[in-house]
Short mmCIF file of C-alpha atoms in Angstrom, two decimals:
data_model
loop_
_atom_site.label_atom_id
_atom_site.label_comp_id
_atom_site.label_asym_id
_atom_site.label_seq_id
_atom_site.Cartn_x
_atom_site.Cartn_y
_atom_site.Cartn_z
CA MET X 9 28.91 -50.38 75.58
CA ARG X 10 30.78 -50.85 72.32
CA LEU X 11 33.90 -48.79 71.63
CA ILE X 12 34.02 -47.62 68.02
CA ASP X 13 37.72 -47.95 67.22
CA GLY X 14 38.84 -45.44 64.59
CA LYS X 15 42.27 -47.04 64.31
CA ILE X 16 40.84 -50.38 63.16
CA ILE X 17 38.25 -48.84 60.82
CA SER X 18 40.73 -46.35 59.30
CA ALA X 19 43.17 -49.22 58.69
CA SER X 20 40.50 -51.05 56.69
CA VAL X 21 39.80 -47.90 54.61
CA LYS X 22 43.52 -47.39 53.97
CA GLU X 23 43.94 -51.03 52.94
CA ARG X 24 41.13 -50.63 50.41
CA VAL X 25 42.65 -47.40 49.07
CA LYS X 26 46.13 -48.95 48.85
CA ASP X 27 44.81 -51.85 46.76
CA GLU X 28 42.99 -49.52 44.37
CA VAL X 29 46.00 -47.15 44.05
CA ALA X 30 48.11 -50.21 43.10
CA ILE X 31 45.55 -51.28 40.46
CA LEU X 32 45.63 -47.78 38.92
CA LYS X 33 49.44 -47.88 38.93
CA GLU X 34 49.38 -51.13 36.94
CA GLN X 35 47.34 -49.21 34.36
CA GLY X 36 50.00 -46.49 34.26
CA ILE X 37 48.03 -44.03 36.40
CA THR X 38 49.67 -42.43 39.43
CA THR X 39 47.68 -40.87 42.29
CA GLY X 40 49.00 -37.54 43.59
CA LEU X 41 48.10 -35.13 46.40
CA ALA X 42 49.49 -31.61 46.87
CA VAL X 43 49.36 -30.11 50.37
CA ILE X 44 49.93 -26.37 50.85
CA ILE X 45 50.80 -24.98 54.26
CA VAL X 46 51.29 -21.26 54.91
CA GLY X 47 53.13 -20.13 58.04
CA GLU X 48 54.28 -21.93 61.16
CA ASP X 49 51.11 -23.11 62.92
CA PRO X 50 52.30 -26.13 65.00
CA ALA X 51 49.01 -28.07 64.80
CA SER X 52 48.90 -27.60 61.02
CA LYS X 53 52.48 -28.87 60.74
CA VAL X 54 51.55 -32.06 62.61
CA TYR X 55 48.53 -32.63 60.34
CA VAL X 56 50.63 -32.10 57.21
CA ALA X 57 53.30 -34.54 58.42
CA ASN X 58 50.62 -37.16 59.14
CA LYS X 59 49.08 -36.70 55.69
CA LYS X 60 52.46 -37.14 54.05
CA LYS X 61 53.11 -40.33 56.02
CA ALA X 62 49.70 -41.75 55.06
CA CYS X 63 50.31 -40.99 51.37
CA GLU X 64 53.68 -42.75 51.42
CA ALA X 65 52.19 -45.85 53.07
CA LEU X 66 49.44 -46.12 50.43
CA GLY X 67 51.51 -45.44 47.31
CA ILE X 68 50.09 -41.94 46.77
CA ILE X 69 52.58 -39.33 45.55
CA SER X 70 52.64 -36.46 48.00
CA GLU X 71 53.93 -32.97 47.24
CA GLU X 72 54.27 -30.48 50.07
CA TYR X 73 54.43 -26.73 49.53
CA ALA X 74 55.49 -24.96 52.74
CA LEU X 75 55.13 -21.22 52.22
CA PRO X 76 56.32 -18.46 54.56
CA GLU X 77 53.88 -16.62 56.84
CA ASN X 78 54.14 -13.43 54.71
CA THR X 79 53.08 -15.11 51.45
CA THR X 80 50.76 -12.81 49.49
CA GLN X 81 47.31 -13.72 48.23
CA GLU X 82 48.62 -13.38 44.67
CA GLU X 83 51.52 -15.81 45.28
CA LEU X 84 49.22 -18.38 46.87
CA LEU X 85 46.64 -18.18 44.05
CA LYS X 86 49.43 -18.49 41.46
CA LEU X 87 50.61 -21.74 43.11
CA ILE X 88 47.04 -23.10 43.18
CA ASP X 89 46.66 -22.25 39.48
CA GLU X 90 49.86 -24.17 38.69
CA LEU X 91 48.65 -27.20 40.66
CA ASN X 92 45.22 -27.02 39.00
CA ASN X 93 47.03 -27.43 35.68
CA LYS X 94 49.44 -30.14 36.83
CA ALA X 95 48.21 -33.49 35.50
CA SER X 96 50.11 -35.60 38.05
CA ILE X 97 48.27 -33.88 40.94
CA ASN X 98 44.74 -35.21 41.48
CA GLY X 99 43.98 -33.54 44.82
CA ILE X 100 44.88 -30.13 46.25
CA LEU X 101 44.54 -29.32 49.92
CA CYS X 102 45.33 -25.97 51.52
CA GLN X 103 45.79 -26.41 55.26
CA LEU X 104 43.48 -24.14 57.26
CA PRO X 105 43.46 -21.81 59.13
CA LEU X 106 45.47 -19.45 56.91
CA PRO X 107 47.29 -16.37 58.25
CA LYS X 108 44.88 -13.49 58.86
CA HIS X 109 45.91 -11.39 55.83
CA LEU X 110 44.83 -14.09 53.36
CA ASP X 111 41.28 -14.53 52.07
CA GLU X 112 40.37 -18.12 52.96
CA GLN X 113 37.22 -18.28 50.81
CA ALA X 114 39.03 -16.93 47.73
CA VAL X 115 41.68 -19.64 48.18
CA ILE X 116 39.03 -22.40 48.52
CA ASN X 117 37.22 -21.04 45.43
CA ALA X 118 40.45 -21.08 43.39
CA ILE X 119 40.93 -24.86 43.73
CA LEU X 120 39.27 -26.76 40.87
CA PRO X 121 36.16 -28.55 42.24
CA GLU X 122 37.40 -31.88 40.80
CA LYS X 123 40.69 -31.50 42.72
CA ASP X 124 39.06 -30.18 45.92
CA VAL X 125 39.62 -33.24 48.14
CA ASP X 126 38.54 -31.30 51.25
CA ALA X 127 35.12 -30.72 49.60
CA PHE X 128 35.03 -27.06 50.68
CA HIS X 129 34.45 -25.53 47.22
CA PRO X 130 30.90 -24.08 46.90
CA GLN X 131 30.23 -26.43 43.97
CA ASN X 132 31.06 -29.49 46.09
CA VAL X 133 29.10 -28.09 49.05
CA GLY X 134 26.08 -27.69 46.75
CA LYS X 135 26.43 -31.27 45.52
CA ILE X 136 26.39 -32.56 49.12
CA MET X 137 23.17 -30.61 49.64
CA LEU X 138 21.63 -32.33 46.60
CA GLY X 139 22.92 -35.77 47.62
CA ASP X 140 24.85 -36.16 44.35
CA TYR X 141 28.46 -35.74 45.42
CA ASP X 142 31.95 -37.01 44.59
CA PHE X 143 33.67 -35.74 47.73
CA VAL X 144 32.56 -35.14 51.30
CA PRO X 145 34.58 -33.21 53.93
CA CYS X 146 36.89 -35.78 55.48
CA THR X 147 35.62 -35.73 59.08
CA PRO X 148 31.90 -36.23 58.32
CA ALA X 149 32.85 -38.80 55.66
CA GLY X 150 34.88 -40.66 58.29
CA ILE X 151 31.97 -40.64 60.74
CA MET X 152 29.61 -42.10 58.11
CA GLU X 153 32.21 -44.77 57.34
CA MET X 154 32.40 -45.66 61.06
CA LEU X 155 28.61 -45.93 61.39
CA GLN X 156 28.48 -48.15 58.31
CA TYR X 157 31.35 -50.34 59.53
CA GLU X 158 29.57 -50.83 62.86
CA ASN X 159 26.23 -51.59 61.10
CA ILE X 160 24.53 -48.67 62.84
CA ASP X 161 21.42 -47.93 60.80
CA ILE X 162 20.50 -44.24 60.67
CA SER X 163 17.10 -44.61 58.97
CA GLY X 164 14.29 -43.26 61.16
CA LYS X 165 16.68 -42.39 64.00
CA THR X 166 16.69 -39.07 65.84
CA CYS X 167 20.10 -37.52 65.14
CA VAL X 168 21.49 -34.47 66.92
CA VAL X 169 24.63 -32.65 65.77
CA ILE X 170 26.15 -30.08 68.16
CA GLY X 171 28.06 -27.54 66.07
CA ARG X 172 27.26 -25.83 62.77
CA SER X 173 30.66 -25.36 61.13
CA ASN X 174 31.02 -25.70 57.36
CA ILE X 175 33.71 -28.35 57.91
CA VAL X 176 31.81 -30.72 60.23
CA GLY X 177 28.41 -29.68 61.57
CA LYS X 178 26.53 -28.67 58.40
CA PRO X 179 27.78 -31.47 56.09
CA MET X 180 27.31 -33.99 58.92
CA GLY X 181 23.66 -32.98 59.20
CA MET X 182 23.17 -33.39 55.43
CA LEU X 183 24.79 -36.84 55.32
CA LEU X 184 22.62 -38.11 58.19
CA LEU X 185 19.59 -36.67 56.40
CA HIS X 186 20.54 -38.52 53.18
CA LYS X 187 20.50 -41.74 55.26
CA ASN X 188 16.94 -40.91 56.39
CA GLY X 189 17.83 -39.69 59.87
CA THR X 190 15.66 -37.01 61.49
CA VAL X 191 18.28 -34.34 62.09
CA THR X 192 18.56 -31.42 64.52
CA ILE X 193 21.63 -29.15 64.38
CA CYS X 194 22.34 -27.37 67.66
CA HIS X 195 24.63 -24.43 68.37
CA SER X 196 25.42 -21.72 70.92
CA ARG X 197 21.94 -20.15 70.57
CA THR X 198 20.00 -23.40 70.99
CA LYS X 199 17.55 -23.16 73.87
CA ASP X 200 17.69 -25.99 76.44
CA LEU X 201 20.43 -27.85 74.61
CA ALA X 202 20.51 -30.69 77.15
CA SER X 203 16.89 -31.70 76.55
CA VAL X 204 17.39 -31.63 72.74
CA CYS X 205 20.49 -33.85 73.06
CA LYS X 206 18.67 -36.25 75.37
CA GLU X 207 16.28 -37.13 72.53
CA ALA X 208 19.13 -38.27 70.26
CA ASP X 209 19.56 -41.88 69.18
CA VAL X 210 22.75 -40.66 67.47
CA LEU X 211 24.59 -37.71 69.02
CA VAL X 212 27.52 -36.05 67.22
CA ALA X 213 29.53 -33.57 69.31
CA ALA X 214 31.60 -31.09 67.26
CA VAL X 215 31.69 -28.05 69.49
CA GLY X 216 35.39 -27.71 70.39
CA ARG X 217 34.87 -27.55 74.16
CA PRO X 218 36.39 -30.19 76.44
CA ASN X 219 33.95 -32.53 78.25
CA PHE X 220 31.02 -30.38 77.10
CA VAL X 221 28.58 -33.29 76.71
CA THR X 222 27.78 -34.68 80.14
CA ALA X 223 25.91 -37.86 81.14
CA ASP X 224 22.65 -35.99 81.82
CA MET X 225 22.58 -34.89 78.14
CA VAL X 226 22.72 -38.44 76.78
CA LYS X 227 19.84 -40.83 76.20
CA GLU X 228 20.21 -44.38 77.50
CA GLY X 229 21.50 -46.59 74.64
CA ALA X 230 22.49 -43.70 72.35
CA VAL X 231 25.36 -43.80 69.86
CA VAL X 232 27.80 -40.98 70.71
CA ILE X 233 30.33 -39.66 68.19
CA ASP X 234 32.96 -37.32 69.64
CA VAL X 235 34.64 -35.08 67.05
CA GLY X 236 36.40 -32.83 69.57
CA ILE X 237 40.16 -32.76 70.06
CA ASN X 238 41.06 -30.52 73.00
CA ARG X 239 44.28 -30.36 74.97
CA VAL X 240 43.75 -30.22 78.74
CA ASP X 241 46.77 -30.41 81.07
CA GLY X 242 48.83 -31.93 78.26
CA LYS X 243 46.25 -34.67 77.56
CA LEU X 244 43.92 -34.99 74.58
CA VAL X 245 40.25 -35.02 75.53
CA GLY X 246 37.10 -34.87 73.45
CA ASP X 247 33.94 -32.79 73.62
CA VAL X 248 32.27 -35.65 75.52
CA ASP X 249 32.86 -36.44 79.20
CA PHE X 250 33.86 -39.98 78.21
CA GLN X 251 34.23 -41.53 81.67
CA ASN X 252 30.74 -40.57 82.78
CA VAL X 253 28.96 -40.94 79.44
CA LYS X 254 30.32 -44.31 78.26
CA ASP X 255 28.11 -46.44 80.52
CA LYS X 256 24.93 -44.88 79.11
CA CYS X 257 25.81 -45.53 75.46
CA SER X 258 25.30 -48.46 73.17
CA ALA X 259 28.41 -47.26 71.26
CA ILE X 260 30.90 -44.39 71.61
CA THR X 261 34.08 -43.13 69.93
CA PRO X 262 37.14 -42.50 72.14
CA VAL X 263 39.51 -39.51 72.00
CA PRO X 264 42.18 -40.05 70.86
CA GLY X 265 41.75 -43.01 68.50
CA GLY X 266 38.17 -42.41 67.36
CA VAL X 267 37.21 -39.91 64.66
CA GLY X 268 40.77 -38.51 64.33
CA PRO X 269 42.35 -41.41 62.38
CA MET X 270 39.30 -41.54 60.08
CA THR X 271 39.82 -37.98 58.83
CA ILE X 272 43.15 -38.75 57.16
CA ALA X 273 41.90 -42.12 55.86
CA MET X 274 39.00 -40.35 54.11
CA LEU X 275 41.36 -37.75 52.65
CA MET X 276 43.22 -40.66 51.06
CA GLN X 277 39.88 -42.04 49.81
CA ASN X 278 38.93 -38.63 48.33
CA THR X 279 42.32 -38.39 46.58
CA LEU X 280 41.81 -41.84 45.05
CA THR X 281 38.26 -40.87 43.96
CA ALA X 282 39.69 -37.73 42.29
CA ALA X 283 42.35 -39.77 40.45
CA LYS X 284 39.74 -42.26 39.21
CA LYS X 285 37.35 -39.55 38.00
CA GLN X 286 40.08 -37.53 36.28
CA ASN X 287 41.24 -40.69 34.48
CA LYS X 288 37.67 -41.83 33.74
CA ARG X 289 37.99 -45.03 35.78
#
């Protein structure tokens, strides 16, 4: 069993981004990311702090806009409009989930597609569908980077994704398809989920339920990617029952230290890509 170490792989991505950001800087081009956070969600605050830290380490200018819980839709859209028009900002990210009174889709739609480093804008989603994209949502992008780093070939493999969210499940399925995987996306209505999973050469668990994937659901020698981050008795655990599954796998990602670090590394990569495209590099 090979442990796919997200810390090592994310460090290599960040190193690559740092070098390219420095090259742009020598040409007089700065790389900038704006992060908007509305309200006091503790998990969101941790994510935003981590993003800021990553930006600083890589030479990316980071601007944080922390707005109060009672911010109106109009105020939020006005800020996005200002950032859309700010030349020094290449990427705009609005931390989700937003407070209930705000229209999440309207906010996503307001961000210019070329500055949408989360790749949630319908235009970017459509481009992923066509296989002609600039940005990919950071978590699926990170998983593809891990598979590539580990020389895991997807072509002709049976791939199963558990979860159909717009952030992970759906784009993940499309990316595996673009690499010639035969893809099944499972969800809460899937009949006999265990037997579908057991066919998978590559199994991606993004269901948000601790230890959901058990050893009897995993094919001998499969590659298992665990996207889940769940807190159980103060400890972080994934969607995969790691202890019992690991001995059946050829490769598996741990939680923590697997997919998690990759997500921020790919956000940095997307921000760099945005800066290069906006400056025709």
